[in-house]
PDB file of C-alpha atoms in Angstrom:
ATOM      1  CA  UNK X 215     121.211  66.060  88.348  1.00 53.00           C
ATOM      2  CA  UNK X 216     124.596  66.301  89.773  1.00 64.00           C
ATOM      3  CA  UNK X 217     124.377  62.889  91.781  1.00 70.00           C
ATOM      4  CA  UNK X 218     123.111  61.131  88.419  1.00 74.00           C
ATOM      5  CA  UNK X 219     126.302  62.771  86.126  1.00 71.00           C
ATOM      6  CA  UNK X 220     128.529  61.569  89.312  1.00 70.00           C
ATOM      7  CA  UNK X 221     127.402  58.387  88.857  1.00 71.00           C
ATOM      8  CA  UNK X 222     127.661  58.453  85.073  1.00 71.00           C
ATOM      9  CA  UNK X 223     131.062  59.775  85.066  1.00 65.00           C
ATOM     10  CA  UNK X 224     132.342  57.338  86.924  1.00 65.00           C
ATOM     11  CA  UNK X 225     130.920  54.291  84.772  1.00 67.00           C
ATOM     12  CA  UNK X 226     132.873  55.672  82.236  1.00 65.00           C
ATOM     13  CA  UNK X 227     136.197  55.617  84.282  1.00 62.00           C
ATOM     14  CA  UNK X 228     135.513  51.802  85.269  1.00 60.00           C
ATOM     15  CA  UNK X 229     135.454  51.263  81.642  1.00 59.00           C
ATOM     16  CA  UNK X 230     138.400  49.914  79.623  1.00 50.00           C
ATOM     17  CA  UNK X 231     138.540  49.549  76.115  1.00 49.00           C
ATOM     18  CA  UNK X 232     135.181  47.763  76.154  1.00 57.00           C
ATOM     19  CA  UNK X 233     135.474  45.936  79.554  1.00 57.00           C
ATOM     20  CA  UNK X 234     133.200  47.543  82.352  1.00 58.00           C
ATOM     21  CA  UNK X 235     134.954  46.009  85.671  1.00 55.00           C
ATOM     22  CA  UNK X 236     131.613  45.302  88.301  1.00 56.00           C
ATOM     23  CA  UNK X 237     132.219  47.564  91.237  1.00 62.00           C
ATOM     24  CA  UNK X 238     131.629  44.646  93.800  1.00 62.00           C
ATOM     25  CA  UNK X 239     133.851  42.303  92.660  1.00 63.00           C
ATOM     26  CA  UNK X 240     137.581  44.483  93.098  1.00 64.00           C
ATOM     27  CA  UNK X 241     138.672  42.802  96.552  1.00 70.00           C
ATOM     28  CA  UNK X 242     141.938  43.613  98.159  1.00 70.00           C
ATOM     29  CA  UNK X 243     143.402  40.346  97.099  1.00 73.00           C
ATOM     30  CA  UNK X 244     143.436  40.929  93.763  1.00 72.00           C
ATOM     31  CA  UNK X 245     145.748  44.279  94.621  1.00 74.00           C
ATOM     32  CA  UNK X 246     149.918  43.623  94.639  1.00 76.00           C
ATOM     33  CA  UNK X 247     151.153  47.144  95.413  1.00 71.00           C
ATOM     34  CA  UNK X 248     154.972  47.239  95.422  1.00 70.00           C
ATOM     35  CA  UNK X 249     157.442  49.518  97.141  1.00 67.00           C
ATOM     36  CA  UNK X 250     159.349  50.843  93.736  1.00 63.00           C
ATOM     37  CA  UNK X 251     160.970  54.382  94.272  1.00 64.00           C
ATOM     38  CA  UNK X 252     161.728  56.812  96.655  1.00 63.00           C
ATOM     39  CA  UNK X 253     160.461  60.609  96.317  1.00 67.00           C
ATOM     40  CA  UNK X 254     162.219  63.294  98.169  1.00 70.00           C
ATOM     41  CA  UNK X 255     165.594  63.688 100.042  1.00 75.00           C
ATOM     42  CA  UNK X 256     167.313  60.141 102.187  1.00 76.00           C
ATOM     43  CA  UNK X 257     166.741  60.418 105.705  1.00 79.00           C
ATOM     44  CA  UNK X 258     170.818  60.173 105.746  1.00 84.00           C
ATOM     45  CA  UNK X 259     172.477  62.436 103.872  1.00 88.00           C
ATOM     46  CA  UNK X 260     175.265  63.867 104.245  1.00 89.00           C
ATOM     47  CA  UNK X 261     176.941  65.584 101.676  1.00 92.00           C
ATOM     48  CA  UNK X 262     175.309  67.776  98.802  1.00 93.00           C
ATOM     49  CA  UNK X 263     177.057  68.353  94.997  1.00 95.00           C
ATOM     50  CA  UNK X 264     175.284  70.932  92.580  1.00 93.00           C
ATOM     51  CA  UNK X 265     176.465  70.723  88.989  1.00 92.00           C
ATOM     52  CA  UNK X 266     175.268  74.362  87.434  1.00 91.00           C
ATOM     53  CA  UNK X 267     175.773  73.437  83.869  1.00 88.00           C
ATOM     54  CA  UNK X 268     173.359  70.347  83.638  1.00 88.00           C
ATOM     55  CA  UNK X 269     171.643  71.476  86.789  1.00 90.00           C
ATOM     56  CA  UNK X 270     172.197  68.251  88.514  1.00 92.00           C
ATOM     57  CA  UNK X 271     172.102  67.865  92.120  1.00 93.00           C
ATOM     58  CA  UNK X 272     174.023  65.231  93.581  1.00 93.00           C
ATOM     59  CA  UNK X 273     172.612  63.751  96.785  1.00 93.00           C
ATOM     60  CA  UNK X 274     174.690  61.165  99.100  1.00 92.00           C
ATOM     61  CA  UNK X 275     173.872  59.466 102.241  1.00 89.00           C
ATOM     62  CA  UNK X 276     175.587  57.649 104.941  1.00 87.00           C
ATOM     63  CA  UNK X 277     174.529  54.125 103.583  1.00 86.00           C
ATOM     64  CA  UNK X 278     176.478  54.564 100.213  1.00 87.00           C
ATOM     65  CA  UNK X 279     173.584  55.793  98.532  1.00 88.00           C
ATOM     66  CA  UNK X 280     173.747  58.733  95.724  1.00 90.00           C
ATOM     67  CA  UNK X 281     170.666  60.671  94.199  1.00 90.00           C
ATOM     68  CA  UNK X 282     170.624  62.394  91.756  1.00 91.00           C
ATOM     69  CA  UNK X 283     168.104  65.079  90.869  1.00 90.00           C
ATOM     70  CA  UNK X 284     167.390  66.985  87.872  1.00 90.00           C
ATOM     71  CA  UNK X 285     164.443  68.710  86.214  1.00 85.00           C
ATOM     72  CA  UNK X 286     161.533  68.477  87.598  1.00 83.00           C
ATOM     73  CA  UNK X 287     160.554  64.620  87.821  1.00 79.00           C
ATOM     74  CA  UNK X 288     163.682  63.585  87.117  1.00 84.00           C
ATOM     75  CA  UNK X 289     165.433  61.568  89.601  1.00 86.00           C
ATOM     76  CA  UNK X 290     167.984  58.680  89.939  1.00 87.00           C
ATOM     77  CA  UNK X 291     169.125  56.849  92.782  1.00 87.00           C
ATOM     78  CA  UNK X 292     172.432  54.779  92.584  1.00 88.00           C
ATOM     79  CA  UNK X 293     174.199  52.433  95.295  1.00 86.00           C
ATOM     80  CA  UNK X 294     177.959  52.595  96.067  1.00 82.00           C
ATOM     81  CA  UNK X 295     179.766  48.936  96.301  1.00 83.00           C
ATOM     82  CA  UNK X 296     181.384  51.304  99.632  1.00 80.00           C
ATOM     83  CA  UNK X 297     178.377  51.390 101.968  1.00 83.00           C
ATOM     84  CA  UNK X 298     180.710  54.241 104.239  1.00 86.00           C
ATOM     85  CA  UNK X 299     179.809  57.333 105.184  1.00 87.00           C
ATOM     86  CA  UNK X 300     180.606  60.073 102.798  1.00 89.00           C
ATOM     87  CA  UNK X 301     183.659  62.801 103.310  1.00 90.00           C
ATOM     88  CA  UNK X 302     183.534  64.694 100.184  1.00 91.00           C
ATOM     89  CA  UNK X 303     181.089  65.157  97.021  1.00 93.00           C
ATOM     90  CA  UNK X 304     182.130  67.199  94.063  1.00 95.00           C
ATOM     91  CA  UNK X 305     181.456  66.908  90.389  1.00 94.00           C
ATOM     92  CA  UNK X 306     184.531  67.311  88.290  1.00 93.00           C
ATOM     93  CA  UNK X 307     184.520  70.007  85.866  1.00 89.00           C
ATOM     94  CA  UNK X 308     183.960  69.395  82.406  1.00 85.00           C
ATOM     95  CA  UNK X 309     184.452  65.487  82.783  1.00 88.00           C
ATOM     96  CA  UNK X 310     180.870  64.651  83.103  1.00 85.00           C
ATOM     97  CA  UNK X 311     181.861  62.496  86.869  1.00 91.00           C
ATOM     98  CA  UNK X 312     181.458  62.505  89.771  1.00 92.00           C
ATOM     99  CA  UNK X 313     183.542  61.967  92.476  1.00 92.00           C
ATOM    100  CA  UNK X 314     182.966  60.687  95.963  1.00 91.00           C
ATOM    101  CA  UNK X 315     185.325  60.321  98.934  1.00 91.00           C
ATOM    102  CA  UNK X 316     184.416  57.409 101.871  1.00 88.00           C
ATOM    103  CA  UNK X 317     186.005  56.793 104.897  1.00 79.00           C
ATOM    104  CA  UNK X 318     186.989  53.541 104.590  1.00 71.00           C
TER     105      UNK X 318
END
């Protein structure tokens, strides 16, 4: 019984609004998956900036990149025109900003 409602359940998952998709004919050709967002912290960072009232934390690497991460699921990544390392990290207080210090 279990192996027949297996096999039942998943008929009902190939189905789409009417359209039962044959099991043999998905090839790997037909797949385009694309590299689209990045989970977790950069590889390079270095320097951190927590902002308590939004609870925003401000992530930047050595590349010029800046994350920003918020409740959970919520993440941003932005990219510097200055592609230096980074010196200082600090939002400013009650001007919704933040600021970022390079090198160069």
């Amino acid at each position: 019984m279990k192996g027949r409602l297996k096999q039942e359940l998943h008929k009902q998952l190939l189905k789409t609004e009417g359209f039962e998709l044959a099991q043999d004919r998905l090839i790997s050709s037909a797949i385009a998956a694309q590299f689209f967002g990045h989970a977790g912290l950069p590889a390079a960072t270095d320097s951190l900036a927590y902002e308590p009232v939004q609870r925003i934390l401000a992530i930047a690497t050595s590349d010029g990149r800046v994350k920003f991460v918020g409740q959970d699921g919520v993440e941003c990544t932005a990219s510097s025109a200055s592609q230096s390392a980074t010196k200082c990290l600090q939002f400013l207080p009650k001007k919704g900003a933040l600021l970022r210090v390079t090198e160069v």
